[in-house]
Amino acid sequence: MKKNILICGAGGFIGGHLVNYFRNNGGFNIVCADIKPIEYWFQIFEDTKKHSLDLKEFENCLKVTSNIDYVFNMACNMGGMGFIENNKAECMLSVLINTNLLRACKINDIKRYFFSSSACVYNAQKQKQTFVKGLKEADAYPAEPEDGYGWEKLFSERMCRHFTEDFNLDTRIVRYHNIFGPLGTYDGGREKAPAALCRKIINAKINKKKDIEVWGDGEQTRSFLYIEDCIEGTLKVFNSNSNNVFNVGSDEQVSINQMIEIIENIANYKVKKNYDLSKPKGVRGRSSDNTFIKSELSWEPSIKLKDGLEKTYSWIYDQIASGSNISKFSRSNI
Ligand code: GDC
């Protein structure tokens, strides 16, 4: 008999790609849940069961987890630096999603629960320089995470751990490092740097302008993980026997200026960078150390930043060129 799998946050970026993976690979009845009205889900599949409801409410969590075997919690109120720095309370309220889902999973006897955490849990002191050493899983403690969003993720990680220890609920946790790719947010205020900078360069090229606004001085560094690698890493952790927390990220570090140069080459269009130091900048440098996941689960990402950016650029270009830039991908009020 097919198992029943629930994907929370199925209307979002990673959730949508995960649903598609399970559709293509068979073996499960797929149930989807998201707070957005269904017409605003980033990917909508006819062959899945869909719930549009607020998972911060316990009753809704109880309802969607009934008769489910496995739960993926990809649901949270999130975005890039422009969103999380200015919406700390909203970000922290996502704790209700994880709390009520865990309670419901315990009652409904779920076999395995997956929690999507973030690199934002890492201690700020270890991210004060550019081109930092990759962050190891242990670097989350002593705790000094990103204010708001990062504290919620770190707290929810621990709640998963204690539901495992105290109630025997089998949990899996990953920390995603800035995931990017097609079918994600690229404007409206929640977009992250890869999509935002593709959009800015595309708009400059289409409108024959040279100037783009860059947040900060462009020297800050990050590593970005392409969505296909993200889904593969997610399943590696989910299917493993380990309750440990794992990084799912890339260790290919770039400065924002270097990423802009890669996008300029893809676009075949040079821009003039206007640095706005007053905009949200986040940490100075961040990257993933993949030693642990490589040694425990034999996994590491395989897609180069340049290759992922080519696919992302081309998808955003098509969206903008076809005039659909005021679309579900830019909705920032949900
Ligand atoms: O937004 P983000 O991708 O998030 O920003 C990366 C860097 O790019 C920041 O220093 C930001 O100032 C700079 N930047 C320059 N121009 C722009 O136009 C722009 N838009 C954006 N968005 N950034 C620009 C993220 C979190 C996520 C998630 C991941 C986990 O932080 O916002 O929610 O948890 O981290 O790694 P980032 O990498 O700081």
Short mmCIF file of C-alpha atoms and ligand atoms in Angstrom, two decimals:
data_model
loop_
_atom_site.label_atom_id
_atom_site.label_comp_id
_atom_site.label_asym_id
_atom_site.label_seq_id
_atom_site.Cartn_x
_atom_site.Cartn_y
_atom_site.Cartn_z
CA MET A 1 0.00 0.00 0.00
CA LYS A 2 1.22 3.50 -0.83
CA LYS A 3 2.32 5.61 2.15
CA ASN A 4 0.79 9.03 2.74
CA ILE A 5 3.14 11.96 2.75
CA LEU A 6 2.29 15.51 3.87
CA ILE A 7 4.25 18.50 2.59
CA CYS A 8 3.64 21.66 4.61
CA GLY A 9 4.56 24.84 2.77
CA ALA A 10 3.86 23.04 -0.52
CA GLY A 11 2.88 26.35 -2.13
CA GLY A 12 6.33 27.82 -1.57
CA PHE A 13 9.66 27.49 -3.36
CA ILE A 14 11.34 24.44 -1.79
CA GLY A 15 7.99 22.82 -0.92
CA GLY A 16 6.81 23.05 -4.54
CA HIS A 17 9.97 21.42 -5.87
CA LEU A 18 9.74 18.69 -3.24
CA VAL A 19 6.14 17.87 -4.20
CA ASN A 20 7.24 17.63 -7.82
CA TYR A 21 10.06 15.28 -6.87
CA PHE A 22 7.66 12.90 -5.13
CA ARG A 23 5.22 13.03 -8.04
CA ASN A 24 7.98 12.10 -10.46
CA ASN A 25 9.37 9.35 -8.28
CA GLY A 26 6.10 7.72 -7.26
CA GLY A 27 5.40 5.59 -4.23
CA PHE A 28 3.36 8.09 -2.20
CA ASN A 29 -0.06 9.64 -1.93
CA ILE A 30 0.84 13.32 -1.69
CA VAL A 31 -1.04 15.73 0.56
CA CYS A 32 -0.12 19.42 0.35
CA ALA A 33 -0.76 22.27 2.79
CA ASP A 34 0.00 25.98 2.61
CA ILE A 35 -1.42 29.21 4.00
CA LYS A 36 -1.64 30.84 0.55
CA PRO A 37 -4.83 30.51 -1.52
CA ILE A 38 -4.15 27.68 -3.97
CA GLU A 39 -4.02 29.95 -7.03
CA TYR A 40 -0.95 31.61 -5.49
CA TRP A 41 1.00 28.40 -4.93
CA PHE A 42 4.25 28.52 -6.91
CA GLN A 43 3.60 25.07 -8.40
CA ILE A 44 0.11 23.54 -8.57
CA PHE A 45 -0.31 19.84 -9.37
CA GLU A 46 -3.69 18.34 -10.19
CA ASP A 47 -2.72 14.90 -8.90
CA THR A 48 -2.17 15.99 -5.29
CA LYS A 49 -4.59 16.67 -2.45
CA LYS A 50 -4.42 20.34 -1.43
CA HIS A 51 -5.31 22.24 1.74
CA SER A 52 -5.14 26.03 1.97
CA LEU A 53 -5.05 26.72 5.70
CA ASP A 54 -3.05 28.32 8.50
CA LEU A 55 -0.75 25.81 10.16
CA LYS A 56 -0.22 28.13 13.11
CA GLU A 57 -3.62 26.79 14.28
CA PHE A 58 -3.51 23.49 16.17
CA GLU A 59 -6.86 22.27 14.79
CA ASN A 60 -5.56 22.66 11.23
CA CYS A 61 -2.40 20.73 12.09
CA LEU A 62 -4.50 17.93 13.56
CA LYS A 63 -6.64 17.82 10.43
CA VAL A 64 -3.82 17.68 7.88
CA THR A 65 -1.73 15.12 9.77
CA SER A 66 -4.58 12.66 10.15
CA ASN A 67 -3.81 9.33 8.34
CA ILE A 68 -0.37 10.61 7.31
CA ASP A 69 2.83 8.55 7.55
CA TYR A 70 5.51 11.16 6.88
CA VAL A 71 5.55 14.95 7.35
CA PHE A 72 7.86 17.52 5.76
CA ASN A 73 7.62 20.92 7.44
CA MET A 74 8.79 23.45 4.86
CA ALA A 75 6.28 26.06 6.06
CA CYS A 76 7.42 29.34 7.55
CA ASN A 77 7.08 33.06 7.08
CA MET A 78 10.38 33.90 5.43
CA GLY A 79 12.38 35.71 2.81
CA GLY A 80 15.75 37.26 2.08
CA MET A 81 17.52 39.87 4.19
CA GLY A 82 15.08 42.61 3.14
CA PHE A 83 12.24 40.65 4.74
CA ILE A 84 13.70 38.95 7.79
CA GLU A 85 15.50 42.04 9.13
CA ASN A 86 12.26 44.04 9.04
CA ASN A 87 9.75 41.39 10.16
CA LYS A 88 11.26 39.76 13.24
CA ALA A 89 7.99 39.20 15.09
CA GLU A 90 6.33 37.69 12.00
CA CYS A 91 9.31 35.36 11.56
CA MET A 92 9.19 34.28 15.19
CA LEU A 93 5.48 33.48 14.94
CA SER A 94 6.43 30.55 12.69
CA VAL A 95 7.25 28.81 15.97
CA LEU A 96 3.49 28.13 16.18
CA ILE A 97 3.66 26.10 12.97
CA ASN A 98 6.40 23.83 14.22
CA THR A 99 4.95 23.59 17.73
CA ASN A 100 1.45 22.68 16.63
CA LEU A 101 2.63 20.35 13.90
CA LEU A 102 4.82 18.47 16.37
CA ARG A 103 1.93 18.18 18.84
CA ALA A 104 -0.39 16.94 16.10
CA CYS A 105 2.24 14.49 14.78
CA LYS A 106 2.56 12.99 18.25
CA ILE A 107 -1.20 12.53 18.55
CA ASN A 108 -1.55 11.15 15.01
CA ASP A 109 1.42 8.82 15.42
CA ILE A 110 3.47 10.14 12.50
CA LYS A 111 6.38 7.88 11.55
CA ARG A 112 8.88 10.62 10.64
CA TYR A 113 8.93 14.44 10.82
CA PHE A 114 11.29 16.63 8.80
CA PHE A 115 12.10 20.20 9.88
CA SER A 116 13.65 22.77 7.54
CA SER A 117 16.01 24.91 9.60
CA SER A 118 18.41 27.54 8.33
CA ALA A 119 22.00 28.72 8.30
CA CYS A 120 20.59 31.75 10.13
CA VAL A 121 20.94 29.72 13.37
CA TYR A 122 24.73 30.09 13.32
CA ASN A 123 26.58 32.21 15.85
CA ALA A 124 27.07 35.75 14.52
CA GLN A 125 30.60 35.94 15.96
CA LYS A 126 31.74 33.28 13.46
CA GLN A 127 30.44 35.31 10.50
CA LYS A 128 32.17 38.64 10.98
CA GLN A 129 34.62 38.35 8.09
CA THR A 130 34.37 37.77 4.36
CA PHE A 131 35.41 34.34 3.03
CA VAL A 132 34.97 32.77 6.46
CA LYS A 133 35.73 29.17 7.28
CA GLY A 134 32.64 27.08 6.49
CA LEU A 135 30.25 26.75 9.42
CA LYS A 136 30.21 23.35 11.07
CA GLU A 137 27.00 22.11 12.66
CA ALA A 138 28.51 22.62 16.14
CA ASP A 139 29.02 26.34 15.41
CA ALA A 140 25.37 27.07 16.27
CA TYR A 141 26.39 26.99 19.96
CA PRO A 142 26.92 28.99 22.10
CA ALA A 143 23.81 30.57 20.62
CA GLU A 144 23.88 33.97 18.96
CA PRO A 145 21.74 33.43 15.88
CA GLU A 146 20.18 35.91 13.45
CA ASP A 147 17.74 38.01 15.48
CA GLY A 148 14.10 36.95 15.04
CA TYR A 149 14.18 34.41 12.21
CA GLY A 150 17.31 32.58 13.41
CA TRP A 151 16.17 32.35 17.03
CA GLU A 152 12.89 30.77 15.91
CA LYS A 153 14.71 28.19 13.82
CA LEU A 154 17.16 27.32 16.60
CA PHE A 155 14.37 27.00 19.16
CA SER A 156 12.30 24.83 16.81
CA GLU A 157 15.31 22.58 16.13
CA ARG A 158 15.54 21.94 19.85
CA MET A 159 11.84 21.28 20.15
CA CYS A 160 12.19 18.58 17.47
CA ARG A 161 15.08 17.09 19.39
CA HIS A 162 13.06 16.94 22.63
CA PHE A 163 10.01 15.46 20.89
CA THR A 164 12.37 12.71 19.74
CA GLU A 165 13.93 12.21 23.17
CA ASP A 166 10.78 12.51 25.27
CA PHE A 167 8.01 11.25 22.96
CA ASN A 168 9.88 9.01 20.54
CA LEU A 169 8.82 11.04 17.50
CA ASP A 170 11.41 10.35 14.81
CA THR A 171 12.71 13.70 13.50
CA ARG A 172 15.14 14.87 10.81
CA ILE A 173 16.61 18.39 10.68
CA VAL A 174 18.57 20.24 8.00
CA ARG A 175 20.00 23.75 7.92
CA TYR A 176 19.56 25.20 4.44
CA HIS A 177 22.12 27.69 3.15
CA ASN A 178 20.48 30.21 0.82
CA ILE A 179 18.65 27.99 -1.68
CA PHE A 180 17.98 29.42 -5.14
CA GLY A 181 16.58 28.40 -8.51
CA PRO A 182 13.60 28.72 -10.86
CA LEU A 183 10.02 28.93 -9.59
CA GLY A 184 10.96 31.02 -6.58
CA THR A 185 10.40 34.60 -5.42
CA TYR A 186 12.31 37.16 -7.47
CA ASP A 187 10.68 40.44 -6.49
CA GLY A 188 8.17 41.95 -4.08
CA GLY A 189 10.46 42.16 -1.03
CA ARG A 190 11.08 38.55 -0.02
CA GLU A 191 13.57 37.62 -2.72
CA LYS A 192 17.12 36.63 -1.84
CA ALA A 193 20.29 37.92 -3.48
CA PRO A 194 20.63 35.48 -6.44
CA ALA A 195 17.08 36.11 -7.72
CA ALA A 196 17.15 39.83 -6.83
CA LEU A 197 20.40 40.43 -8.71
CA CYS A 198 19.28 38.41 -11.74
CA ARG A 199 16.10 40.52 -11.81
CA LYS A 200 18.01 43.80 -11.52
CA ILE A 201 20.41 42.90 -14.33
CA ILE A 202 17.57 41.64 -16.55
CA ASN A 203 15.61 44.87 -16.00
CA ALA A 204 18.72 46.95 -16.73
CA LYS A 205 19.35 45.02 -19.95
CA ILE A 206 15.73 45.15 -21.15
CA ASN A 207 15.45 48.88 -20.37
CA LYS A 208 18.93 49.66 -21.72
CA LYS A 209 20.01 51.12 -18.37
CA LYS A 210 23.37 50.65 -16.67
CA ASP A 211 22.74 51.31 -12.96
CA ILE A 212 21.68 48.67 -10.47
CA GLU A 213 21.33 49.05 -6.71
CA VAL A 214 23.42 46.65 -4.61
CA TRP A 215 22.85 46.31 -0.88
CA GLY A 216 26.00 46.82 1.17
CA ASP A 217 29.46 47.20 -0.36
CA GLY A 218 29.24 43.99 -2.41
CA GLU A 219 32.24 42.48 -0.61
CA GLN A 220 30.09 40.38 1.76
CA THR A 221 30.35 36.66 1.01
CA ARG A 222 27.88 33.77 0.87
CA SER A 223 27.47 30.30 -0.57
CA PHE A 224 24.28 29.52 -2.52
CA LEU A 225 22.77 26.08 -3.09
CA TYR A 226 20.86 25.22 -6.24
CA ILE A 227 17.37 23.79 -5.72
CA GLU A 228 18.08 20.38 -7.32
CA ASP A 229 20.98 19.82 -4.93
CA CYS A 230 18.76 21.01 -2.09
CA ILE A 231 16.08 18.41 -2.86
CA GLU A 232 18.70 15.66 -3.16
CA GLY A 233 20.30 16.64 0.18
CA THR A 234 16.88 16.85 1.82
CA LEU A 235 16.02 13.30 0.81
CA LYS A 236 19.44 12.01 1.81
CA VAL A 237 18.84 13.30 5.33
CA PHE A 238 15.18 12.28 5.45
CA ASN A 239 15.96 8.70 4.38
CA SER A 240 18.92 8.36 6.76
CA ASN A 241 18.86 6.83 10.22
CA SER A 242 20.30 9.91 11.85
CA ASN A 243 18.58 12.39 14.17
CA ASN A 244 21.59 14.72 13.90
CA VAL A 245 21.31 18.19 12.42
CA PHE A 246 22.95 18.51 8.98
CA ASN A 247 24.03 21.42 6.81
CA VAL A 248 22.48 21.29 3.36
CA GLY A 249 24.47 23.99 1.64
CA SER A 250 27.27 24.75 -0.77
CA ASP A 251 30.89 25.46 0.12
CA GLU A 252 31.52 27.46 -3.08
CA GLN A 253 32.00 30.92 -1.59
CA VAL A 254 31.54 34.12 -3.57
CA SER A 255 31.30 37.79 -2.77
CA ILE A 256 28.14 39.53 -3.96
CA ASN A 257 30.32 41.45 -6.44
CA GLN A 258 31.65 38.16 -7.82
CA MET A 259 28.12 36.80 -8.17
CA ILE A 260 27.13 39.96 -10.05
CA GLU A 261 30.02 39.37 -12.44
CA ILE A 262 28.83 35.80 -13.07
CA ILE A 263 25.31 37.10 -13.81
CA GLU A 264 26.71 39.85 -16.07
CA ASN A 265 28.50 37.18 -18.09
CA ILE A 266 25.32 35.09 -18.36
CA ALA A 267 23.38 38.20 -19.44
CA ASN A 268 26.21 39.36 -21.66
CA TYR A 269 25.54 42.81 -20.22
CA LYS A 270 27.70 44.97 -17.93
CA VAL A 271 26.08 47.12 -15.24
CA LYS A 272 27.20 49.94 -12.96
CA LYS A 273 26.86 49.00 -9.29
CA ASN A 274 25.44 51.62 -6.92
CA TYR A 275 26.12 50.46 -3.38
CA ASP A 276 23.47 51.30 -0.78
CA LEU A 277 25.03 50.82 2.66
CA SER A 278 21.73 51.57 4.41
CA LYS A 279 20.01 48.42 3.09
CA PRO A 280 19.89 45.11 5.07
CA LYS A 281 23.23 43.36 4.85
CA GLY A 282 23.06 40.45 7.31
CA VAL A 283 26.28 38.74 8.29
CA ARG A 284 29.60 39.66 6.64
CA GLY A 285 30.46 36.14 5.52
CA ARG A 286 28.72 32.77 5.57
CA SER A 287 29.38 29.38 4.04
CA SER A 288 28.60 25.73 4.69
CA ASP A 289 31.13 23.18 5.95
CA ASN A 290 30.00 19.87 4.46
CA THR A 291 32.42 17.55 6.25
CA PHE A 292 29.76 16.03 8.49
CA ILE A 293 27.09 15.27 5.88
CA LYS A 294 29.77 13.98 3.51
CA SER A 295 31.21 11.58 6.06
CA GLU A 296 27.89 10.44 7.55
CA LEU A 297 25.64 10.35 4.48
CA SER A 298 28.10 10.48 1.54
CA TRP A 299 26.40 13.57 0.15
CA GLU A 300 27.71 16.83 -1.24
CA PRO A 301 26.30 19.28 -3.77
CA SER A 302 27.23 18.81 -7.40
CA ILE A 303 25.87 21.86 -9.23
CA LYS A 304 28.21 24.83 -9.69
CA LEU A 305 26.92 28.30 -8.83
CA LYS A 306 27.38 29.44 -12.43
CA ASP A 307 25.25 26.58 -13.78
CA GLY A 308 22.47 27.16 -11.27
CA LEU A 309 22.50 30.89 -11.97
CA GLU A 310 22.19 30.26 -15.72
CA LYS A 311 18.96 28.30 -15.18
CA THR A 312 17.63 30.81 -12.66
CA TYR A 313 18.47 33.81 -14.87
CA SER A 314 16.80 32.24 -17.86
CA TRP A 315 13.59 31.46 -15.92
CA ILE A 316 13.38 34.98 -14.40
CA TYR A 317 14.12 36.49 -17.83
CA ASP A 318 11.17 34.60 -19.32
CA GLN A 319 8.90 35.72 -16.47
CA ILE A 320 9.84 39.37 -16.88
CA ALA A 321 9.91 39.35 -20.70
CA SER A 322 6.45 37.78 -20.80
CA GLY A 323 5.14 40.56 -18.56
CA SER A 324 4.22 38.26 -15.68
CA ASN A 325 6.40 40.00 -13.10
CA ILE A 326 3.39 41.05 -11.06
CA SER A 327 2.64 37.45 -10.35
CA LYS A 328 2.27 34.91 -7.61
CA PHE A 329 6.08 34.81 -7.35
CA SER A 330 6.18 38.41 -6.19
CA ARG A 331 3.38 38.35 -3.65
CA SER A 332 4.86 39.60 -0.40
CA ASN A 333 1.80 39.93 1.77
CA ILE A 334 1.50 36.25 2.67
O1 GDC B 1 18.85 38.23 1.05
P1 GDC B 1 20.08 37.40 1.05
O2 GDC B 1 20.26 36.44 -0.07
O3 GDC B 1 20.14 36.67 2.44
O4 GDC B 1 21.33 38.43 1.03
C1 GDC B 1 22.64 38.02 0.83
C2 GDC B 1 23.53 39.25 0.76
O5 GDC B 1 23.29 39.89 -0.49
C3 GDC B 1 23.23 40.29 1.86
O6 GDC B 1 24.44 40.79 2.38
C4 GDC B 1 22.50 41.38 1.11
O7 GDC B 1 22.69 42.67 1.66
C5 GDC B 1 23.17 41.28 -0.26
N1 GDC B 1 22.42 41.90 -1.35
C6 GDC B 1 22.92 42.80 -2.25
N2 GDC B 1 21.95 43.24 -3.07
C7 GDC B 1 19.48 42.60 -3.21
O8 GDC B 1 19.14 43.30 -4.16
C8 GDC B 1 20.82 42.58 -2.73
N3 GDC B 1 18.58 41.77 -2.60
C9 GDC B 1 18.93 40.95 -1.57
N4 GDC B 1 17.99 40.14 -1.02
N5 GDC B 1 20.19 40.93 -1.06
C10 GDC B 1 21.12 41.73 -1.64
C11 GDC B 1 19.51 34.40 4.16
C12 GDC B 1 18.15 34.61 4.79
C13 GDC B 1 17.27 33.49 4.41
C14 GDC B 1 17.92 32.13 4.69
C15 GDC B 1 19.39 32.08 4.32
C16 GDC B 1 20.14 30.92 4.90
O9 GDC B 1 20.36 35.43 4.51
O10 GDC B 1 17.62 35.85 4.37
O11 GDC B 1 16.00 33.58 4.95
O12 GDC B 1 17.70 31.68 5.98
O13 GDC B 1 20.07 33.23 4.66
O14 GDC B 1 21.46 30.93 4.48
P2 GDC B 1 21.27 36.11 3.44
O15 GDC B 1 22.17 35.16 2.76
O16 GDC B 1 21.95 37.26 4.14
#
